[in-house]
Amino acid sequence: MCIKTGWVLGLASLLLASQVSMATAQDAPKAPAAAKAKEAPKLKIKKTTPAKEEGDDAKPKAEKDPFAIPADAKPDELMKFLQKLMTVRPNARSREELIAHFTKVAKTMVEVTGKVLDAKDVEDEVAFEALAAQFEALTLKGQLGEKDAAKLELDLAKKYSSDPRKDLATLAKEKLLFARLKNIKELMADEQEKLVEAAVAQVKGDGKLGQKALRAAMMIGNLVEEAGSDLMAAKCYQQFAELFAHSGDERLEQAAKKMTGMANRLQLIGKPIEIEGKLVNGEPIDWSTYKGKVVLVDFWATWCGPCIAELPNVKSNYVGYHSKGFDIVGVSLDEDKEKLENFIAKNKLPWANLFSADEAATGWEHPLANKYGVTGIPFTVLVGKDGNVIKMNVRGPELRAALEELLGEPDKEAIKAAQEAEEKAEAEAEKAAAKKDGDKKSEDKEEKDE
């Protein structure tokens, strides 16, 4: 029997998060909430209604507590109970109620899996599923703010890393590795090198590469990147790319290209970025004409909510700083050229936008998205007058602060002129709408009189 509890982590993260700030590539390699040594099928969540029994209408039965752990249950029965518990959706109306629900879920998961792991007659497969579920429960506890969750997870990993059951030991060793990777920036340079080598060796395993190995590789790269060690993360991605590049699996080889791009992206600071391709009108961009300017390279798409939400800020800074040497080059990850053209026209975007006309290289497969490993948008790169990258992911107030530091105060006259033009356009639009409404009423009156 297999149990999938990862949805709990995903749902908890989604519901408890304060905001979603980035659109991610649906077809890009992703790390799971908790990598496992074995695969488990996705659990289908569905609402069930108990069948009525005779006398139900006369006397309603009290609802059974879904968190009540069955007494004297065997290990496999406990895991079945846990599987059923995973189908219980939170009936919460506030953040506090959500936290209370998931806190109870995590507590029950730890208690149930603890009973299974302590049982003497537990089968290896059931024990493995229990250990995997307990790791996820502790991760959930950490998401909920329990300070000792990380230590408990580490202690659990240490305890089972030498377990005689191979699958359990492999999973525990993987967790130990991940724990060390989260703190890689605190290690000395030679220790970082050794840790990355160990991570690559673990993913390589017996040489039989597959989707599980790919997910582990992506998780390792993400952990090192999130730890703030960009150069070591780049090294991870590059070594994994070399590992998967000649796997003979088309999907893995495509992922290898994306990881090479990720390595390129993480090493951009202080180096020139190469922008090439065709504009929406089909003409090639001449990147050399931007030399001497401060340029924001903006990876975006018309279907990306966070990109559209950021657009007013981008336009405002363009208006204030364009006359002072600031420009923008958009890299659209759209697939529909007509939709993109209509959006640009409607929103009056004055800067250049790249679009790939190659049907096999649109969207997330845009050549520049692959070249720089872009898996989430909006993604921005701020380029200095010398052509070298200054910062990445510059958005919101940070963009204005960076431009002020590089170019001084914004052009107030340009801002005033833009505001007046906008007010005039709004007034004309209102006037046109009123006229249209008046004409419609006149037509209706004439039809009624007739």
Coordinates of C-alpha atoms in Angstrom, one line a residue:
M1 CA 0.0 0.0 0.0
C2 CA 1.2 3.5 -0.9
I3 CA 0.1 6.7 0.7
K4 CA 0.6 10.2 -0.8
T5 CA 0.7 13.0 1.7
G6 CA 2.5 15.6 -0.3
W7 CA -0.8 17.4 -1.2
V8 CA -1.1 18.4 2.4
L9 CA 2.2 20.3 2.2
G10 CA 1.2 21.9 -1.1
L11 CA -2.3 22.9 0.1
A12 CA -1.0 24.2 3.4
S13 CA 1.7 26.3 1.6
L14 CA -0.9 27.7 -0.8
L15 CA -3.5 28.5 1.7
L16 CA -1.2 29.9 4.4
A17 CA 0.9 32.0 2.0
S18 CA 0.3 35.7 2.1
Q19 CA 0.7 36.2 -1.7
V20 CA 1.7 34.5 -4.9
S21 CA 4.3 36.6 -6.6
M22 CA 5.4 34.6 -9.6
A23 CA 4.0 32.5 -12.4
T24 CA 6.0 29.3 -12.9
A25 CA 6.7 27.0 -15.9
Q26 CA 4.1 24.2 -15.8
D27 CA 6.3 22.0 -18.0
A28 CA 9.6 23.0 -16.4
P29 CA 11.3 20.5 -14.0
K30 CA 10.0 20.9 -10.4
A31 CA 11.1 19.7 -7.0
P32 CA 8.5 17.8 -5.0
A33 CA 7.5 19.0 -1.5
A34 CA 9.6 16.1 -0.1
A35 CA 11.7 13.9 -2.4
K36 CA 11.3 10.2 -1.7
A37 CA 13.4 7.1 -2.4
K38 CA 10.3 5.4 -3.8
E39 CA 7.4 6.7 -6.0
A40 CA 3.9 6.8 -4.7
P41 CA 0.8 7.4 -6.8
K42 CA -1.1 10.6 -6.4
L43 CA -4.0 10.3 -4.0
K44 CA -7.4 11.2 -5.5
I45 CA -9.2 13.5 -3.1
K46 CA -12.9 13.2 -3.2
K47 CA -15.8 14.0 -1.0
T48 CA -17.8 11.0 0.2
T49 CA -21.2 10.8 1.7
P50 CA -21.9 7.9 4.0
A51 CA -24.8 5.7 2.9
K52 CA -27.9 6.1 5.0
E53 CA -29.0 3.2 7.2
E54 CA -32.4 2.3 8.4
G55 CA -33.6 4.7 11.1
D56 CA -31.2 7.5 10.1
D57 CA -34.1 9.9 9.4
A58 CA -35.5 9.3 12.8
K59 CA -32.3 9.8 14.7
P60 CA -29.2 11.4 13.1
K61 CA -25.9 9.8 14.0
A62 CA -23.1 11.8 15.5
E63 CA -20.3 12.6 13.1
K64 CA -17.2 10.5 13.6
D65 CA -14.1 12.4 14.5
P66 CA -11.7 11.9 11.5
F67 CA -8.7 12.5 13.8
A68 CA -9.6 9.7 16.2
I69 CA -6.8 7.1 15.9
P70 CA -8.3 3.6 16.0
A71 CA -7.2 1.7 19.1
D72 CA -5.2 -1.6 18.8
A73 CA -4.9 -1.2 15.0
K74 CA -2.2 -3.0 13.1
P75 CA 0.4 -1.1 11.1
D76 CA -1.3 -1.5 7.7
E77 CA -4.6 -0.5 9.3
L78 CA -3.0 2.6 10.8
M79 CA -1.7 3.6 7.4
K80 CA -5.1 3.1 5.9
F81 CA -6.5 5.4 8.5
L82 CA -3.9 8.0 7.7
Q83 CA -4.7 7.6 4.0
K84 CA -8.4 8.4 4.8
L85 CA -7.3 11.3 6.9
M86 CA -5.6 12.8 3.9
T87 CA -8.9 13.1 2.2
V88 CA -10.3 15.4 4.9
R89 CA -10.4 19.0 3.6
P90 CA -10.2 21.9 6.0
N91 CA -13.6 23.4 6.9
A92 CA -12.1 26.8 7.8
R93 CA -13.2 30.4 7.4
S94 CA -10.1 32.1 8.6
R95 CA -6.3 31.8 8.5
E96 CA -6.3 30.9 12.2
E97 CA -8.8 28.0 11.6
L98 CA -6.6 26.8 8.7
I99 CA -3.5 26.8 11.0
A100 CA -5.5 24.9 13.7
H101 CA -6.6 22.3 11.1
F102 CA -3.1 21.7 9.7
T103 CA -1.6 21.7 13.1
K104 CA -3.9 18.9 14.1
V105 CA -3.1 17.0 10.8
A106 CA 0.6 17.2 11.4
K107 CA 0.2 16.1 15.1
T108 CA -1.9 13.1 14.0
M109 CA 0.5 12.2 11.2
V110 CA 3.4 12.1 13.6
E111 CA 1.6 10.1 16.2
V112 CA 0.2 7.5 13.7
T113 CA 3.5 7.0 11.8
G114 CA 5.3 6.8 15.1
K115 CA 3.1 3.9 16.2
V116 CA 3.8 2.2 12.8
L117 CA 7.5 2.6 13.0
D118 CA 7.7 1.3 16.6
A119 CA 5.6 -1.8 15.7
K120 CA 7.6 -5.1 15.7
D121 CA 5.7 -6.8 12.9
V122 CA 5.7 -4.0 10.4
E123 CA 6.5 -4.8 6.8
D124 CA 9.3 -2.9 5.1
E125 CA 7.1 -1.2 2.6
V126 CA 4.6 0.0 5.2
A127 CA 7.5 1.2 7.4
F128 CA 9.0 3.1 4.5
E129 CA 5.6 4.8 3.8
A130 CA 5.3 5.7 7.5
L131 CA 8.8 7.2 7.6
A132 CA 8.2 9.3 4.4
A133 CA 4.9 10.5 5.9
Q134 CA 6.6 11.4 9.2
F135 CA 9.2 13.5 7.3
E136 CA 6.4 15.3 5.5
A137 CA 4.5 15.9 8.8
L138 CA 7.6 17.5 10.4
T139 CA 8.1 19.7 7.3
L140 CA 4.5 20.8 7.7
K141 CA 5.1 21.6 11.4
G142 CA 8.0 23.7 10.2
Q143 CA 5.8 25.6 7.8
L144 CA 3.4 26.2 10.6
G145 CA 6.2 27.8 12.6
E146 CA 7.1 25.1 15.1
K147 CA 10.7 25.9 16.1
D148 CA 11.8 22.4 16.9
A149 CA 10.5 20.9 13.7
A150 CA 13.8 21.1 11.8
K151 CA 15.7 19.5 14.7
L152 CA 13.2 16.7 15.0
E153 CA 13.4 16.1 11.2
L154 CA 17.2 16.0 11.5
D155 CA 17.2 13.6 14.5
L156 CA 14.8 11.3 12.6
A157 CA 17.1 11.3 9.6
K158 CA 20.1 10.5 11.7
K159 CA 18.2 7.7 13.5
Y160 CA 17.2 5.9 10.3
S161 CA 20.3 6.6 8.2
S162 CA 21.9 3.4 9.4
D163 CA 18.7 1.3 9.4
P164 CA 19.2 -2.2 8.0
R165 CA 16.2 -1.7 5.7
K166 CA 17.8 -0.2 2.6
D167 CA 14.9 2.0 1.4
L168 CA 14.5 3.6 4.8
A169 CA 18.2 4.2 5.1
T170 CA 18.3 5.7 1.6
L171 CA 15.5 8.1 2.4
A172 CA 17.0 9.1 5.7
K173 CA 20.5 9.8 4.1
E174 CA 18.7 11.9 1.5
K175 CA 17.1 14.0 4.2
L176 CA 20.5 14.4 6.0
L177 CA 22.0 15.6 2.7
F178 CA 19.2 18.1 2.2
A179 CA 19.6 19.4 5.7
R180 CA 23.3 20.1 5.1
L181 CA 22.5 21.7 1.7
K182 CA 20.2 24.2 3.4
N183 CA 23.2 25.5 5.4
I184 CA 25.8 25.2 2.6
K185 CA 26.6 28.9 2.8
E186 CA 27.9 28.5 6.3
L187 CA 30.5 25.9 5.2
M188 CA 34.1 26.6 4.1
A189 CA 34.7 26.6 0.3
D190 CA 36.3 23.1 0.3
E191 CA 33.4 21.7 2.4
Q192 CA 30.9 23.2 0.0
E193 CA 32.8 21.5 -2.9
K194 CA 32.6 18.1 -1.1
L195 CA 29.0 18.5 -0.3
V196 CA 28.1 19.3 -3.9
E197 CA 30.1 16.2 -5.0
A198 CA 28.2 14.1 -2.5
A199 CA 24.9 15.5 -3.8
V200 CA 25.8 14.7 -7.4
A201 CA 26.9 11.2 -6.5
Q202 CA 23.7 10.6 -4.6
V203 CA 21.6 11.6 -7.6
K204 CA 23.7 9.5 -10.0
G205 CA 23.3 6.5 -7.7
D206 CA 23.6 3.3 -9.7
G207 CA 23.6 5.2 -13.0
K208 CA 19.9 4.4 -13.8
L209 CA 18.6 8.0 -14.3
G210 CA 14.9 8.8 -14.4
Q211 CA 12.3 11.3 -13.4
K212 CA 13.0 10.6 -9.7
A213 CA 16.7 11.4 -10.1
L214 CA 15.7 14.6 -12.0
R215 CA 13.4 15.8 -9.3
A216 CA 16.1 15.2 -6.7
A217 CA 18.6 17.1 -8.8
M218 CA 16.2 20.0 -9.1
M219 CA 15.5 20.0 -5.4
I220 CA 19.2 20.0 -4.6
G221 CA 19.8 22.9 -6.9
N222 CA 16.9 24.8 -5.5
L223 CA 18.1 24.3 -1.9
V224 CA 21.6 25.6 -2.6
E225 CA 20.1 28.5 -4.6
E226 CA 17.7 29.4 -1.7
A227 CA 20.6 29.2 0.7
G228 CA 22.1 32.2 -1.2
S229 CA 25.1 30.3 -2.6
D230 CA 24.6 31.2 -6.3
L231 CA 28.0 30.0 -7.5
M232 CA 27.6 26.6 -5.8
A233 CA 24.0 26.3 -7.1
A234 CA 25.3 27.1 -10.6
K235 CA 27.9 24.3 -10.2
C236 CA 25.2 21.9 -9.1
Y237 CA 23.0 22.7 -12.1
Q238 CA 26.0 22.4 -14.5
Q239 CA 27.1 19.0 -13.1
F240 CA 23.5 17.7 -13.2
A241 CA 23.1 19.0 -16.7
E242 CA 26.2 17.1 -17.8
L243 CA 24.8 14.0 -16.0
F244 CA 21.4 14.1 -17.8
A245 CA 22.6 15.4 -21.2
H246 CA 23.6 12.0 -22.6
S247 CA 20.9 9.9 -20.7
G248 CA 19.2 8.8 -23.9
D249 CA 15.9 10.1 -22.5
E250 CA 14.5 13.0 -24.5
R251 CA 12.8 14.6 -21.4
L252 CA 15.9 14.4 -19.3
E253 CA 18.1 15.8 -22.1
Q254 CA 15.7 18.7 -22.5
A255 CA 15.8 19.3 -18.7
A256 CA 19.6 19.2 -19.0
K257 CA 19.5 22.2 -21.3
K258 CA 17.3 24.1 -18.9
M259 CA 19.7 23.4 -16.0
T260 CA 22.6 24.7 -18.2
G261 CA 20.6 27.8 -18.5
M262 CA 20.0 28.0 -14.8
A263 CA 23.8 27.8 -14.3
N264 CA 24.2 30.6 -16.8
R265 CA 21.6 32.8 -15.0
L266 CA 23.2 32.3 -11.6
Q267 CA 26.6 33.5 -12.9
L268 CA 25.3 36.7 -14.7
I269 CA 26.0 39.3 -12.0
G270 CA 29.0 41.4 -13.1
K271 CA 29.0 39.8 -16.6
P272 CA 27.3 40.9 -19.9
I273 CA 24.0 39.3 -20.9
E274 CA 23.5 38.4 -24.5
I275 CA 20.2 39.5 -25.9
E276 CA 19.3 38.2 -29.4
G277 CA 16.2 37.2 -31.4
K278 CA 13.4 38.8 -33.3
L279 CA 11.0 41.5 -32.2
V280 CA 7.2 41.2 -32.4
N281 CA 7.4 42.8 -35.9
G282 CA 9.7 40.1 -37.1
E283 CA 12.9 42.3 -37.2
P284 CA 16.0 41.2 -35.4
I285 CA 17.0 43.2 -32.3
D286 CA 20.2 45.1 -32.3
W287 CA 21.4 44.8 -28.8
S288 CA 24.4 47.0 -29.5
T289 CA 22.1 50.1 -29.7
Y290 CA 21.4 49.7 -26.0
K291 CA 25.1 50.2 -25.1
G292 CA 25.5 53.1 -22.7
K293 CA 22.0 52.8 -21.3
V294 CA 20.6 51.2 -18.2
V295 CA 18.3 48.5 -19.4
L296 CA 15.7 46.3 -17.8
V297 CA 15.4 43.0 -19.5
D298 CA 11.9 41.8 -18.6
F299 CA 10.8 38.2 -19.1
W300 CA 6.9 38.3 -19.0
A301 CA 3.7 37.1 -20.7
T302 CA 0.2 38.5 -21.2
W303 CA -1.3 35.5 -19.4
C304 CA 1.0 36.1 -16.3
G305 CA -1.0 37.7 -13.5
P306 CA 2.0 38.9 -11.5
C307 CA 3.5 40.3 -14.7
I308 CA 0.4 42.4 -15.4
A309 CA 0.3 43.5 -11.8
E310 CA 3.9 44.8 -12.0
L311 CA 3.3 46.5 -15.4
P312 CA 2.1 49.9 -13.9
N313 CA 5.4 50.1 -11.9
V314 CA 7.5 49.3 -14.9
K315 CA 5.7 51.9 -17.1
S316 CA 6.0 54.5 -14.4
N317 CA 9.7 54.0 -14.1
Y318 CA 10.1 54.0 -17.9
V319 CA 8.3 57.4 -18.1
G320 CA 10.4 58.9 -15.3
Y321 CA 13.8 57.6 -16.4
H322 CA 13.7 57.0 -20.2
S323 CA 14.9 60.6 -21.0
K324 CA 17.8 60.0 -18.5
G325 CA 19.1 56.9 -20.3
F326 CA 16.8 54.1 -19.1
D327 CA 15.2 51.6 -21.5
I328 CA 13.4 48.3 -21.4
V329 CA 13.5 45.1 -23.5
G330 CA 10.6 42.7 -23.0
V331 CA 11.0 39.0 -23.7
S332 CA 7.5 37.7 -24.2
L333 CA 6.8 34.0 -23.3
D334 CA 3.5 34.2 -25.1
E335 CA 2.5 31.7 -27.8
D336 CA -0.2 33.8 -29.5
K337 CA 1.4 36.6 -31.5
E338 CA -1.8 38.3 -32.3
K339 CA -2.9 38.4 -28.6
L340 CA 0.5 39.9 -27.7
E341 CA 0.3 42.5 -30.4
N342 CA -3.2 43.5 -29.3
F343 CA -2.1 43.7 -25.6
I344 CA 0.9 45.9 -26.5
A345 CA -1.3 48.2 -28.6
K346 CA -4.0 48.5 -26.0
N347 CA -1.6 49.2 -23.1
K348 CA 0.6 51.4 -25.3
L349 CA 3.9 49.7 -24.4
P350 CA 6.6 51.9 -25.9
W351 CA 9.6 49.6 -25.5
A352 CA 10.8 46.7 -27.7
N353 CA 9.4 43.2 -27.1
L354 CA 11.0 40.0 -28.3
F355 CA 8.8 37.1 -29.5
S356 CA 9.8 33.8 -31.0
A357 CA 8.0 33.0 -34.2
D358 CA 9.2 29.4 -34.1
E359 CA 6.3 27.3 -33.0
A360 CA 8.7 24.8 -31.3
A361 CA 10.4 27.6 -29.4
T362 CA 7.6 29.8 -28.0
G363 CA 6.4 30.2 -24.4
W364 CA 8.8 28.6 -21.9
E365 CA 10.9 27.2 -24.7
H366 CA 11.8 30.7 -25.9
P367 CA 15.5 30.6 -26.8
L368 CA 16.4 33.2 -24.2
A369 CA 14.3 31.5 -21.5
N370 CA 16.2 28.3 -22.1
K371 CA 19.5 30.1 -22.3
Y372 CA 19.1 31.7 -18.9
G373 CA 17.1 28.9 -17.2
V374 CA 13.9 31.0 -16.7
T375 CA 11.3 28.9 -14.9
G376 CA 9.3 31.7 -13.3
I377 CA 8.0 35.1 -14.4
P378 CA 8.2 38.0 -14.0
F379 CA 11.9 37.7 -14.1
T380 CA 14.0 40.8 -14.6
V381 CA 17.6 41.6 -15.3
L382 CA 19.0 45.1 -14.7
V383 CA 21.9 45.8 -17.0
G384 CA 24.3 48.7 -16.4
K385 CA 25.6 51.3 -18.9
D386 CA 28.7 49.1 -19.4
G387 CA 26.5 46.2 -20.5
N388 CA 27.1 44.1 -17.4
V389 CA 24.4 42.7 -15.2
I390 CA 23.9 44.7 -11.9
K391 CA 20.9 42.9 -10.3
M392 CA 18.2 40.3 -11.0
N393 CA 14.6 40.0 -10.0
V394 CA 14.3 43.8 -9.5
R395 CA 10.7 44.7 -9.0
G396 CA 8.4 47.1 -7.1
P397 CA 10.1 49.8 -5.0
E398 CA 13.5 48.1 -5.6
L399 CA 13.4 49.1 -9.3
R400 CA 12.9 52.7 -8.5
A401 CA 15.6 52.7 -5.8
A402 CA 18.1 51.1 -8.2
L403 CA 17.3 53.6 -11.0
E404 CA 17.6 56.5 -8.6
E405 CA 21.0 55.2 -7.5
L406 CA 22.2 54.8 -11.1
L407 CA 20.5 57.8 -12.8
G408 CA 19.5 60.2 -10.1
E409 CA 16.0 61.7 -9.7
P410 CA 13.3 60.9 -12.3
D411 CA 12.4 63.4 -15.0
K412 CA 9.5 65.4 -13.3
E413 CA 8.6 67.1 -16.5
A414 CA 8.2 63.8 -18.3
I415 CA 6.1 62.4 -15.5
K416 CA 3.9 65.6 -15.5
A417 CA 3.4 65.4 -19.3
A418 CA 2.5 61.7 -19.1
Q419 CA -0.1 62.4 -16.3
E420 CA -1.7 65.2 -18.3
A421 CA -1.8 63.0 -21.4
E422 CA -3.4 60.2 -19.4
E423 CA -6.0 62.6 -17.9
K424 CA -6.8 64.0 -21.3
A425 CA -7.2 60.5 -22.7
E426 CA -9.5 59.5 -19.9
A427 CA -11.6 62.6 -20.3
E428 CA -12.0 62.0 -24.1
A429 CA -12.9 58.3 -23.4
E430 CA -15.6 59.4 -20.9
K431 CA -16.9 62.0 -23.4
A432 CA -17.0 59.4 -26.2
A433 CA -18.8 56.9 -23.9
A434 CA -21.3 59.6 -22.9
K435 CA -22.0 60.5 -26.6
K436 CA -22.4 56.8 -27.4
D437 CA -24.8 56.4 -24.6
G438 CA -26.8 59.5 -25.7
D439 CA -26.9 58.3 -29.3
K440 CA -28.2 54.9 -28.1
K441 CA -31.0 56.5 -26.0
S442 CA -32.0 58.7 -29.0
E443 CA -32.2 55.6 -31.2
D444 CA -34.3 53.8 -28.7
K445 CA -36.6 56.8 -28.4
E446 CA -37.0 56.9 -32.2
E447 CA -37.8 53.2 -32.3
K448 CA -40.4 53.6 -29.6
D449 CA -42.1 56.6 -31.2
E450 CA -42.3 54.7 -34.5

